[in-house]
Amino acid sequence: MVSSPSEDPRAGPVAVVGAGVAGLITAYTLLRDGFTDVQVLTRDAHAGGVWAPERIYPGLYSNNVHGEYRLSPMKMAHRAKTGALHGRLSGEELSDYFQSFAHKFLDGNILYGREVRRVRRDASGEGWEVDVLSIGDGTTETRNYARIVLCTGGCSSPRIPHELSPKAADAAGFTGPVIHTAEFAERMQELLSSTRPVTFADENSADEPSVIVVGGGKSAHDMCASLANEGRKVTLVCHNLDYFLASTSPLPEFIRKSRFLSLLSPHIHLRTYLERFLHTTWLGALLVHFIWSRLIESAFQAAKIPKGSPLRNVASPFWSVRANDEGVPRSNGFHALALAGKIEVITPAHVVGFGQDGKSVVLEDGRRLAASAVVLATGYRSSWEDLFDERTLDEVGLSVQPANPQSSHHWDYASLSNPPPLHPDAKRWSSTVYRGIVPAKNIMKRNLAVNGTGISMNNGYTAEVVAHWISSYFLGDPMRLPESTEAALEATEREAAWLKQRHPQTPTALNPSYTAYLSFLSWPQYTDDLLEDMGLRVLRSGGSWLTWPFKVIDLDEIGDLKEERDARRAKLASVRA
């Protein structure tokens, strides 16, 4: 156990940086636990993070089934399973949910239009000095905090390849807009006004330049669909596309909202007999990969994607964390529009720069594509690089670290046999953020944590459990934690080795503010680990030895975590007394 600080940690001011789902539930949890001065700092004008109103554009909808962005303190309106979205929530509806959550629970605690420019240790070495820019008047002030929770995720600092940057476009004389997906909602009207609508049935449309979208993820898909539905000619260029789940009717909840899919994804340790069978025996592994192949083939069939179509060039459903859940395919969605010829998909391919004619982009194989505009769906870099100087990043353990080539950690799982090649950057670098929550080098201080760093298929549930873990950690509650900095570093080395073996093509350390720990499909196992760290009950959805994999996971099962933590704390205090 890590020793608790002698002072009451609830008395000092706490900064929560970011007002997305992780920031909102973290601030709410800290306030309920008695932290008296909690401030949420966000540069945005509204709460919601990626779902803030300023980032919503026509056609944006949730990639998750209903409830996977919900937080237990507030119900989320149900949408009928029939209709255009078949039960999914639109971007506007999710945005409204987070606005309502912020207004109901955090009025007065969120400072809008405040951009954190720099974080550094204070003179005592125990707290933090934070430079905060007021976007409204341009002034900067330094604020002092006892503790900080970083909830900036990985979607705030765009990664723009040098060869496709606006500067490179200017050098080539390219006059069309060049924007990153982070700017899409803000600049969509500019994009529409600088491109001409086309009539797809018109033979002359083939001569029209296209909006080139670079990237194969969900944002790229959604923006292609949004532009095509506005009558613009669109071409998507990528190495491969996200794999997706789809069906002709909504999957039953006992499949899509249970532990069923998580059982098909191995975890760093296997808690149950069924998991051990599926991932350590040749028969179980054969079954796992067969189910995945059938799920993907059924998705292709539901979307009516023929064999040989470039739309079948998708990331591996087992090894990748690049997934979309399309639900029931929509007639105005990405795949339908591509099949109708309204979106051209060129894959596998790679854009290497702008043409010297000022009117095109150039592919790796030398082909030129006439371009009216370029949208970069090229991902994000770590937001922590903008918040800390290099020395502080290294000192607290938020910087990437050279991978240990002598690591002996290995998992003899039959399901992990025949993996794809290890990504070169995954081979070189590792993250040292324990559990994806606390930098190992800083773990003994209990004054810095992060929430929202791990890609999860259930963002609400995961962020809420992490928030309780962070609050317990700040409070000095007895928890299952490494005994020392050295032990924490050893634990993160093991976690890093696991992520390399489980997701070898994902260089997690390159954007640790988003991928410090990849729970992804294994999010129920990951949150069970966190609950166990706090001494709380796991496998909460219940069920018998036969039915537990199919019991629906509901947010209400973690709605009383504060009361459970309080009761455990009181019980341990009475035992010590």
Short mmCIF file of N, CA, C and O in Angstrom, two decimals, residues 252-365:
data_model
loop_
_atom_site.label_atom_id
_atom_site.label_comp_id
_atom_site.label_asym_id
_atom_site.label_seq_id
_atom_site.Cartn_x
_atom_site.Cartn_y
_atom_site.Cartn_z
N PRO A 252 -29.07 -7.85 -30.74
CA PRO A 252 -29.72 -7.91 -29.43
C PRO A 252 -28.76 -7.45 -28.33
O PRO A 252 -27.54 -7.61 -28.44
N GLU A 253 -29.32 -6.87 -27.28
CA GLU A 253 -28.50 -6.32 -26.21
C GLU A 253 -27.64 -7.38 -25.54
O GLU A 253 -26.53 -7.09 -25.08
N PHE A 254 -28.12 -8.62 -25.49
CA PHE A 254 -27.32 -9.65 -24.81
C PHE A 254 -26.06 -10.02 -25.61
O PHE A 254 -25.19 -10.69 -25.10
N ILE A 255 -25.97 -9.51 -26.86
CA ILE A 255 -24.74 -9.67 -27.63
C ILE A 255 -23.93 -8.38 -27.57
O ILE A 255 -22.75 -8.38 -27.20
N ARG A 256 -24.55 -7.27 -27.93
CA ARG A 256 -23.79 -6.02 -28.12
C ARG A 256 -23.51 -5.26 -26.82
O ARG A 256 -22.52 -4.52 -26.74
N LYS A 257 -24.32 -5.48 -25.77
CA LYS A 257 -24.12 -4.71 -24.55
C LYS A 257 -23.74 -5.60 -23.36
O LYS A 257 -23.86 -5.20 -22.22
N SER A 258 -23.27 -6.79 -23.67
CA SER A 258 -22.85 -7.73 -22.63
C SER A 258 -21.33 -7.89 -22.68
O SER A 258 -20.63 -7.12 -23.35
N ARG A 259 -20.83 -8.93 -22.02
CA ARG A 259 -19.40 -9.24 -22.06
C ARG A 259 -19.03 -10.15 -23.23
O ARG A 259 -17.87 -10.55 -23.35
N PHE A 260 -19.99 -10.44 -24.09
CA PHE A 260 -19.73 -11.41 -25.14
C PHE A 260 -18.53 -11.01 -26.01
O PHE A 260 -17.59 -11.79 -26.20
N LEU A 261 -18.55 -9.78 -26.55
CA LEU A 261 -17.46 -9.36 -27.43
C LEU A 261 -16.15 -9.25 -26.66
O LEU A 261 -15.07 -9.53 -27.20
N SER A 262 -16.22 -8.84 -25.39
CA SER A 262 -14.99 -8.71 -24.60
C SER A 262 -14.34 -10.06 -24.37
O SER A 262 -13.11 -10.16 -24.25
N LEU A 263 -15.13 -11.12 -24.30
CA LEU A 263 -14.56 -12.46 -24.12
C LEU A 263 -13.76 -12.89 -25.34
O LEU A 263 -12.87 -13.75 -25.23
N LEU A 264 -14.03 -12.31 -26.48
CA LEU A 264 -13.30 -12.64 -27.70
C LEU A 264 -12.01 -11.85 -27.81
O LEU A 264 -11.28 -11.97 -28.80
N SER A 265 -11.71 -11.04 -26.81
CA SER A 265 -10.49 -10.24 -26.79
C SER A 265 -9.71 -10.58 -25.53
O SER A 265 -10.18 -10.35 -24.42
N PRO A 266 -8.51 -11.15 -25.65
CA PRO A 266 -7.76 -11.55 -24.45
C PRO A 266 -7.30 -10.35 -23.64
O PRO A 266 -7.06 -9.26 -24.18
N HIS A 267 -7.19 -10.56 -22.33
CA HIS A 267 -6.76 -9.53 -21.41
C HIS A 267 -5.40 -9.91 -20.84
O HIS A 267 -4.95 -11.05 -20.99
N ILE A 268 -4.75 -8.97 -20.18
CA ILE A 268 -3.42 -9.20 -19.62
C ILE A 268 -3.42 -10.34 -18.62
O ILE A 268 -2.40 -11.01 -18.42
N HIS A 269 -4.53 -10.59 -17.97
CA HIS A 269 -4.71 -11.81 -17.18
C HIS A 269 -6.13 -12.32 -17.42
O HIS A 269 -7.04 -11.54 -17.70
N LEU A 270 -6.31 -13.60 -17.32
CA LEU A 270 -7.58 -14.23 -17.65
C LEU A 270 -8.27 -14.64 -16.35
O LEU A 270 -7.84 -15.57 -15.68
N ARG A 271 -9.35 -13.94 -16.04
CA ARG A 271 -9.99 -14.08 -14.74
C ARG A 271 -10.87 -15.33 -14.64
O ARG A 271 -11.01 -15.90 -13.56
N THR A 272 -11.47 -15.75 -15.73
CA THR A 272 -12.46 -16.81 -15.67
C THR A 272 -12.01 -18.04 -16.47
O THR A 272 -11.16 -17.96 -17.36
N TYR A 273 -12.66 -19.16 -16.16
CA TYR A 273 -12.36 -20.40 -16.88
C TYR A 273 -12.66 -20.25 -18.37
O TYR A 273 -11.90 -20.74 -19.23
N LEU A 274 -13.77 -19.58 -18.70
CA LEU A 274 -14.15 -19.44 -20.11
C LEU A 274 -13.09 -18.65 -20.88
O LEU A 274 -12.74 -19.01 -22.01
N GLU A 275 -12.57 -17.57 -20.28
CA GLU A 275 -11.51 -16.81 -20.94
C GLU A 275 -10.26 -17.66 -21.14
O GLU A 275 -9.61 -17.61 -22.20
N ARG A 276 -9.93 -18.46 -20.14
CA ARG A 276 -8.75 -19.31 -20.26
C ARG A 276 -8.93 -20.35 -21.37
O ARG A 276 -8.00 -20.64 -22.12
N PHE A 277 -10.14 -20.89 -21.48
CA PHE A 277 -10.41 -21.85 -22.56
C PHE A 277 -10.27 -21.17 -23.92
O PHE A 277 -9.63 -21.70 -24.84
N LEU A 278 -10.87 -19.98 -24.06
CA LEU A 278 -10.89 -19.32 -25.36
C LEU A 278 -9.51 -18.88 -25.83
O LEU A 278 -9.24 -18.86 -27.04
N HIS A 279 -8.64 -18.54 -24.90
CA HIS A 279 -7.37 -17.92 -25.31
C HIS A 279 -6.12 -18.75 -25.04
O HIS A 279 -5.03 -18.38 -25.52
N THR A 280 -6.23 -19.84 -24.31
CA THR A 280 -5.03 -20.64 -24.05
C THR A 280 -5.10 -22.04 -24.65
O THR A 280 -4.13 -22.79 -24.55
N THR A 281 -6.21 -22.40 -25.26
CA THR A 281 -6.32 -23.71 -25.90
C THR A 281 -6.45 -23.53 -27.41
O THR A 281 -6.99 -22.51 -27.89
N TRP A 282 -5.98 -24.51 -28.18
CA TRP A 282 -6.05 -24.39 -29.64
C TRP A 282 -7.49 -24.36 -30.13
O TRP A 282 -7.83 -23.64 -31.08
N LEU A 283 -8.37 -25.11 -29.45
CA LEU A 283 -9.77 -25.14 -29.85
C LEU A 283 -10.45 -23.80 -29.56
O LEU A 283 -11.21 -23.27 -30.37
N GLY A 284 -10.15 -23.25 -28.37
CA GLY A 284 -10.72 -21.95 -28.02
C GLY A 284 -10.26 -20.86 -28.98
O GLY A 284 -11.06 -20.02 -29.43
N ALA A 285 -8.96 -20.86 -29.30
CA ALA A 285 -8.42 -19.85 -30.21
C ALA A 285 -9.04 -19.98 -31.60
O ALA A 285 -9.36 -18.97 -32.26
N LEU A 286 -9.22 -21.22 -32.04
CA LEU A 286 -9.87 -21.44 -33.34
C LEU A 286 -11.28 -20.87 -33.33
O LEU A 286 -11.73 -20.23 -34.30
N LEU A 287 -12.00 -21.05 -32.23
CA LEU A 287 -13.36 -20.54 -32.10
C LEU A 287 -13.36 -19.01 -32.10
O LEU A 287 -14.20 -18.38 -32.76
N VAL A 288 -12.43 -18.40 -31.37
CA VAL A 288 -12.35 -16.93 -31.30
C VAL A 288 -12.16 -16.34 -32.69
O VAL A 288 -12.89 -15.42 -33.11
N HIS A 289 -11.19 -16.84 -33.44
CA HIS A 289 -10.91 -16.26 -34.75
C HIS A 289 -12.01 -16.59 -35.75
O HIS A 289 -12.29 -15.77 -36.66
N PHE A 290 -12.67 -17.73 -35.60
CA PHE A 290 -13.80 -18.04 -36.47
C PHE A 290 -14.95 -17.05 -36.22
O PHE A 290 -15.55 -16.54 -37.18
N ILE A 291 -15.26 -16.77 -34.96
CA ILE A 291 -16.35 -15.84 -34.66
C ILE A 291 -16.04 -14.47 -35.23
O ILE A 291 -16.90 -13.80 -35.82
N TRP A 292 -14.78 -14.01 -35.07
CA TRP A 292 -14.42 -12.69 -35.61
C TRP A 292 -14.58 -12.67 -37.13
O TRP A 292 -15.08 -11.69 -37.70
N SER A 293 -14.14 -13.70 -37.80
CA SER A 293 -14.25 -13.72 -39.26
C SER A 293 -15.71 -13.70 -39.69
O SER A 293 -16.07 -13.03 -40.67
N ARG A 294 -16.57 -14.39 -38.94
CA ARG A 294 -17.99 -14.39 -39.27
C ARG A 294 -18.63 -13.03 -38.99
O ARG A 294 -19.50 -12.58 -39.75
N LEU A 295 -18.22 -12.39 -37.91
CA LEU A 295 -18.77 -11.07 -37.60
C LEU A 295 -18.44 -10.07 -38.70
O LEU A 295 -19.29 -9.27 -39.11
N ILE A 296 -17.21 -10.11 -39.20
CA ILE A 296 -16.82 -9.17 -40.25
C ILE A 296 -17.49 -9.50 -41.56
O ILE A 296 -17.95 -8.61 -42.28
N GLU A 297 -17.56 -10.79 -41.91
CA GLU A 297 -18.23 -11.17 -43.15
C GLU A 297 -19.71 -10.79 -43.10
O GLU A 297 -20.28 -10.32 -44.10
N SER A 298 -20.35 -10.97 -41.94
CA SER A 298 -21.76 -10.60 -41.83
C SER A 298 -21.93 -9.09 -41.93
O SER A 298 -22.94 -8.61 -42.46
N ALA A 299 -20.93 -8.32 -41.47
CA ALA A 299 -20.98 -6.86 -41.62
C ALA A 299 -20.88 -6.48 -43.09
O ALA A 299 -21.63 -5.61 -43.58
N PHE A 300 -19.97 -7.11 -43.84
CA PHE A 300 -19.86 -6.85 -45.28
C PHE A 300 -21.18 -7.16 -45.97
O PHE A 300 -21.63 -6.41 -46.85
N GLN A 301 -21.79 -8.26 -45.58
CA GLN A 301 -23.04 -8.65 -46.23
C GLN A 301 -24.17 -7.68 -45.87
O GLN A 301 -24.99 -7.33 -46.72
N ALA A 302 -24.21 -7.24 -44.61
CA ALA A 302 -25.25 -6.30 -44.19
C ALA A 302 -25.12 -4.98 -44.96
O ALA A 302 -26.13 -4.35 -45.30
N ALA A 303 -23.87 -4.57 -45.22
CA ALA A 303 -23.63 -3.33 -45.97
C ALA A 303 -23.62 -3.56 -47.47
O ALA A 303 -23.40 -2.61 -48.23
N LYS A 304 -23.83 -4.82 -47.91
CA LYS A 304 -23.89 -5.19 -49.33
C LYS A 304 -22.59 -4.87 -50.07
O LYS A 304 -22.60 -4.41 -51.21
N ILE A 305 -21.48 -5.14 -49.40
CA ILE A 305 -20.17 -4.88 -49.99
C ILE A 305 -19.70 -6.13 -50.73
O ILE A 305 -19.49 -7.17 -50.11
N PRO A 306 -19.55 -6.06 -52.04
CA PRO A 306 -19.19 -7.26 -52.81
C PRO A 306 -17.73 -7.65 -52.62
O PRO A 306 -16.90 -6.83 -52.22
N LYS A 307 -17.44 -8.89 -52.89
CA LYS A 307 -16.05 -9.35 -52.85
C LYS A 307 -15.24 -8.57 -53.89
O LYS A 307 -15.72 -8.27 -54.98
N GLY A 308 -14.00 -8.24 -53.52
CA GLY A 308 -13.15 -7.48 -54.41
C GLY A 308 -13.27 -5.98 -54.27
O GLY A 308 -12.48 -5.23 -54.84
N SER A 309 -14.26 -5.51 -53.51
CA SER A 309 -14.43 -4.07 -53.32
C SER A 309 -13.33 -3.53 -52.42
O SER A 309 -12.91 -4.17 -51.45
N PRO A 310 -12.84 -2.31 -52.73
CA PRO A 310 -11.84 -1.70 -51.83
C PRO A 310 -12.39 -1.48 -50.42
O PRO A 310 -11.61 -1.35 -49.47
N LEU A 311 -13.70 -1.48 -50.27
CA LEU A 311 -14.29 -1.31 -48.94
C LEU A 311 -14.04 -2.50 -48.04
O LEU A 311 -14.27 -2.43 -46.83
N ARG A 312 -13.56 -3.60 -48.61
CA ARG A 312 -13.21 -4.77 -47.80
C ARG A 312 -11.77 -4.72 -47.31
O ARG A 312 -11.35 -5.60 -46.55
N ASN A 313 -11.02 -3.71 -47.70
CA ASN A 313 -9.63 -3.57 -47.23
C ASN A 313 -9.66 -2.90 -45.86
O ASN A 313 -9.44 -1.70 -45.72
N VAL A 314 -9.94 -3.69 -44.83
CA VAL A 314 -10.12 -3.15 -43.48
C VAL A 314 -9.02 -3.66 -42.55
O VAL A 314 -8.37 -4.67 -42.81
N ALA A 315 -8.83 -2.93 -41.46
CA ALA A 315 -7.90 -3.35 -40.42
C ALA A 315 -8.37 -4.66 -39.80
O ALA A 315 -9.56 -4.99 -39.83
N SER A 316 -7.45 -5.41 -39.24
CA SER A 316 -7.78 -6.69 -38.62
C SER A 316 -8.73 -6.50 -37.46
O SER A 316 -8.45 -5.72 -36.54
N PRO A 317 -9.85 -7.22 -37.44
CA PRO A 317 -10.80 -7.06 -36.33
C PRO A 317 -10.26 -7.58 -35.00
O PRO A 317 -10.71 -7.12 -33.94
N PHE A 318 -9.32 -8.51 -35.03
CA PHE A 318 -8.80 -9.06 -33.78
C PHE A 318 -7.62 -8.24 -33.26
O PHE A 318 -7.53 -7.96 -32.06
N TRP A 319 -6.71 -7.84 -34.14
CA TRP A 319 -5.48 -7.19 -33.69
C TRP A 319 -5.58 -5.67 -33.59
O TRP A 319 -4.80 -5.04 -32.88
N SER A 320 -6.53 -5.09 -34.27
CA SER A 320 -6.59 -3.63 -34.36
C SER A 320 -7.51 -3.03 -33.30
O SER A 320 -8.37 -3.71 -32.73
N VAL A 321 -7.33 -1.73 -33.04
CA VAL A 321 -8.28 -0.98 -32.21
C VAL A 321 -9.04 0.04 -33.07
O VAL A 321 -9.63 0.98 -32.54
N ARG A 322 -8.99 -0.17 -34.37
CA ARG A 322 -9.67 0.74 -35.29
C ARG A 322 -10.99 0.10 -35.71
O ARG A 322 -11.05 -0.69 -36.64
N ALA A 323 -12.03 0.44 -34.99
CA ALA A 323 -13.33 -0.20 -35.22
C ALA A 323 -14.43 0.84 -35.31
O ALA A 323 -14.40 1.86 -34.63
N ASN A 324 -15.41 0.55 -36.15
CA ASN A 324 -16.65 1.32 -36.19
C ASN A 324 -17.80 0.37 -35.95
O ASN A 324 -17.77 -0.78 -36.41
N ASP A 325 -18.78 0.83 -35.23
CA ASP A 325 -20.00 0.04 -35.05
C ASP A 325 -21.09 0.76 -35.84
O ASP A 325 -21.67 1.74 -35.38
N GLU A 326 -21.35 0.27 -37.04
CA GLU A 326 -22.30 0.93 -37.93
C GLU A 326 -23.75 0.62 -37.56
O GLU A 326 -24.66 1.29 -38.02
N GLY A 327 -23.95 -0.43 -36.75
CA GLY A 327 -25.32 -0.83 -36.46
C GLY A 327 -26.00 -1.30 -37.73
O GLY A 327 -25.48 -2.16 -38.45
N VAL A 328 -27.14 -0.73 -38.05
CA VAL A 328 -27.83 -1.02 -39.30
C VAL A 328 -27.37 -0.01 -40.34
O VAL A 328 -27.51 1.20 -40.14
N PRO A 329 -26.74 -0.45 -41.44
CA PRO A 329 -26.23 0.50 -42.45
C PRO A 329 -27.31 1.44 -42.94
O PRO A 329 -28.46 1.05 -43.15
N ARG A 330 -26.92 2.70 -43.13
CA ARG A 330 -27.86 3.74 -43.55
C ARG A 330 -27.65 4.06 -45.03
O ARG A 330 -26.53 4.01 -45.54
N SER A 331 -28.71 4.43 -45.70
CA SER A 331 -28.64 4.72 -47.14
C SER A 331 -27.78 5.95 -47.43
O SER A 331 -27.26 6.09 -48.54
N ASN A 332 -27.66 6.85 -46.44
CA ASN A 332 -26.83 8.04 -46.65
C ASN A 332 -25.53 7.96 -45.86
O ASN A 332 -24.89 8.96 -45.60
N GLY A 333 -25.15 6.72 -45.46
CA GLY A 333 -23.90 6.53 -44.74
C GLY A 333 -22.73 6.29 -45.68
O GLY A 333 -22.89 6.14 -46.90
N PHE A 334 -21.54 6.22 -45.11
CA PHE A 334 -20.31 6.14 -45.89
C PHE A 334 -20.31 4.97 -46.87
O PHE A 334 -20.05 5.14 -48.07
N HIS A 335 -20.58 3.77 -46.39
CA HIS A 335 -20.46 2.59 -47.24
C HIS A 335 -21.48 2.61 -48.37
O HIS A 335 -21.15 2.28 -49.52
N ALA A 336 -22.71 3.00 -48.08
CA ALA A 336 -23.74 3.06 -49.11
C ALA A 336 -23.39 4.11 -50.17
O ALA A 336 -23.57 3.88 -51.38
N LEU A 337 -22.90 5.25 -49.74
CA LEU A 337 -22.53 6.31 -50.69
C LEU A 337 -21.35 5.89 -51.56
O LEU A 337 -21.29 6.20 -52.75
N ALA A 338 -20.39 5.16 -50.95
CA ALA A 338 -19.25 4.68 -51.74
C ALA A 338 -19.71 3.66 -52.78
O ALA A 338 -19.27 3.69 -53.93
N LEU A 339 -20.60 2.75 -52.38
CA LEU A 339 -21.11 1.76 -53.32
C LEU A 339 -21.92 2.41 -54.44
O LEU A 339 -21.96 1.91 -55.57
N ALA A 340 -22.55 3.56 -54.14
CA ALA A 340 -23.34 4.27 -55.14
C ALA A 340 -22.48 5.15 -56.04
O ALA A 340 -23.01 5.81 -56.95
N GLY A 341 -21.18 5.17 -55.81
CA GLY A 341 -20.28 5.97 -56.64
C GLY A 341 -20.19 7.42 -56.24
O GLY A 341 -19.58 8.23 -56.95
N LYS A 342 -20.75 7.77 -55.09
CA LYS A 342 -20.70 9.17 -54.65
C LYS A 342 -19.46 9.47 -53.81
O LYS A 342 -19.18 10.64 -53.52
N ILE A 343 -18.76 8.44 -53.39
CA ILE A 343 -17.46 8.58 -52.72
C ILE A 343 -16.52 7.59 -53.40
O ILE A 343 -16.82 6.39 -53.47
N GLU A 344 -15.40 8.08 -53.90
CA GLU A 344 -14.39 7.19 -54.46
C GLU A 344 -13.44 6.78 -53.34
O GLU A 344 -12.99 7.63 -52.56
N VAL A 345 -13.13 5.51 -53.24
CA VAL A 345 -12.22 5.00 -52.22
C VAL A 345 -11.00 4.41 -52.90
O VAL A 345 -11.12 3.47 -53.71
N ILE A 346 -9.83 4.96 -52.59
CA ILE A 346 -8.57 4.46 -53.15
C ILE A 346 -7.75 3.89 -52.01
O ILE A 346 -7.26 4.62 -51.15
N THR A 347 -7.65 2.59 -51.98
CA THR A 347 -6.92 1.90 -50.91
C THR A 347 -6.47 0.53 -51.41
O THR A 347 -7.19 -0.10 -52.19
N PRO A 348 -5.28 0.08 -51.06
CA PRO A 348 -4.27 0.76 -50.25
C PRO A 348 -3.53 1.82 -51.07
O PRO A 348 -3.17 1.58 -52.22
N ALA A 349 -3.34 2.97 -50.48
CA ALA A 349 -2.65 4.07 -51.15
C ALA A 349 -2.17 5.05 -50.09
O ALA A 349 -2.62 5.03 -48.94
N HIS A 350 -1.27 5.93 -50.52
CA HIS A 350 -0.69 6.89 -49.58
C HIS A 350 -0.44 8.20 -50.32
O HIS A 350 0.18 8.21 -51.39
N VAL A 351 -0.94 9.31 -49.76
CA VAL A 351 -0.69 10.63 -50.34
C VAL A 351 0.65 11.15 -49.84
O VAL A 351 0.88 11.21 -48.63
N VAL A 352 1.53 11.52 -50.78
CA VAL A 352 2.89 11.93 -50.39
C VAL A 352 3.12 13.43 -50.52
O VAL A 352 4.16 13.93 -50.09
N GLY A 353 2.16 14.16 -51.11
CA GLY A 353 2.35 15.60 -51.21
C GLY A 353 1.42 16.23 -52.22
O GLY A 353 0.52 15.57 -52.77
N PHE A 354 1.65 17.52 -52.45
CA PHE A 354 0.85 18.27 -53.41
C PHE A 354 1.56 18.29 -54.77
O PHE A 354 2.79 18.30 -54.84
N GLY A 355 0.76 18.29 -55.82
CA GLY A 355 1.33 18.40 -57.16
C GLY A 355 1.84 19.80 -57.42
O GLY A 355 1.31 20.79 -56.90
N GLN A 356 2.87 19.88 -58.24
CA GLN A 356 3.45 21.18 -58.54
C GLN A 356 2.57 22.03 -59.45
O GLN A 356 2.85 23.21 -59.66
N ASP A 357 1.48 21.42 -59.97
CA ASP A 357 0.54 22.21 -60.78
C ASP A 357 -0.39 23.05 -59.92
O ASP A 357 -1.16 23.87 -60.44
N GLY A 358 -0.33 22.84 -58.59
CA GLY A 358 -1.19 23.62 -57.69
C GLY A 358 -2.63 23.18 -57.70
O GLY A 358 -3.49 23.84 -57.10
N LYS A 359 -2.93 22.05 -58.36
CA LYS A 359 -4.33 21.62 -58.48
C LYS A 359 -4.53 20.15 -58.14
O LYS A 359 -5.58 19.58 -58.43
N SER A 360 -3.51 19.52 -57.53
CA SER A 360 -3.61 18.08 -57.33
C SER A 360 -2.83 17.64 -56.10
O SER A 360 -2.04 18.40 -55.53
N VAL A 361 -3.05 16.38 -55.72
CA VAL A 361 -2.19 15.71 -54.75
C VAL A 361 -1.55 14.52 -55.45
O VAL A 361 -2.08 14.00 -56.46
N VAL A 362 -0.41 14.07 -54.91
CA VAL A 362 0.36 13.01 -55.55
C VAL A 362 0.37 11.79 -54.64
O VAL A 362 0.61 11.90 -53.43
N LEU A 363 0.11 10.62 -55.24
CA LEU A 363 0.15 9.37 -54.48
C LEU A 363 1.54 8.76 -54.56
O LEU A 363 2.36 9.12 -55.41
N GLU A 364 1.78 7.81 -53.66
CA GLU A 364 3.08 7.17 -53.56
C GLU A 364 3.50 6.49 -54.86
O GLU A 364 4.68 6.43 -55.21
N ASP A 365 2.51 5.99 -55.62
CA ASP A 365 2.82 5.30 -56.87
C ASP A 365 2.94 6.26 -58.06
O ASP A 365 3.06 5.82 -59.21
#
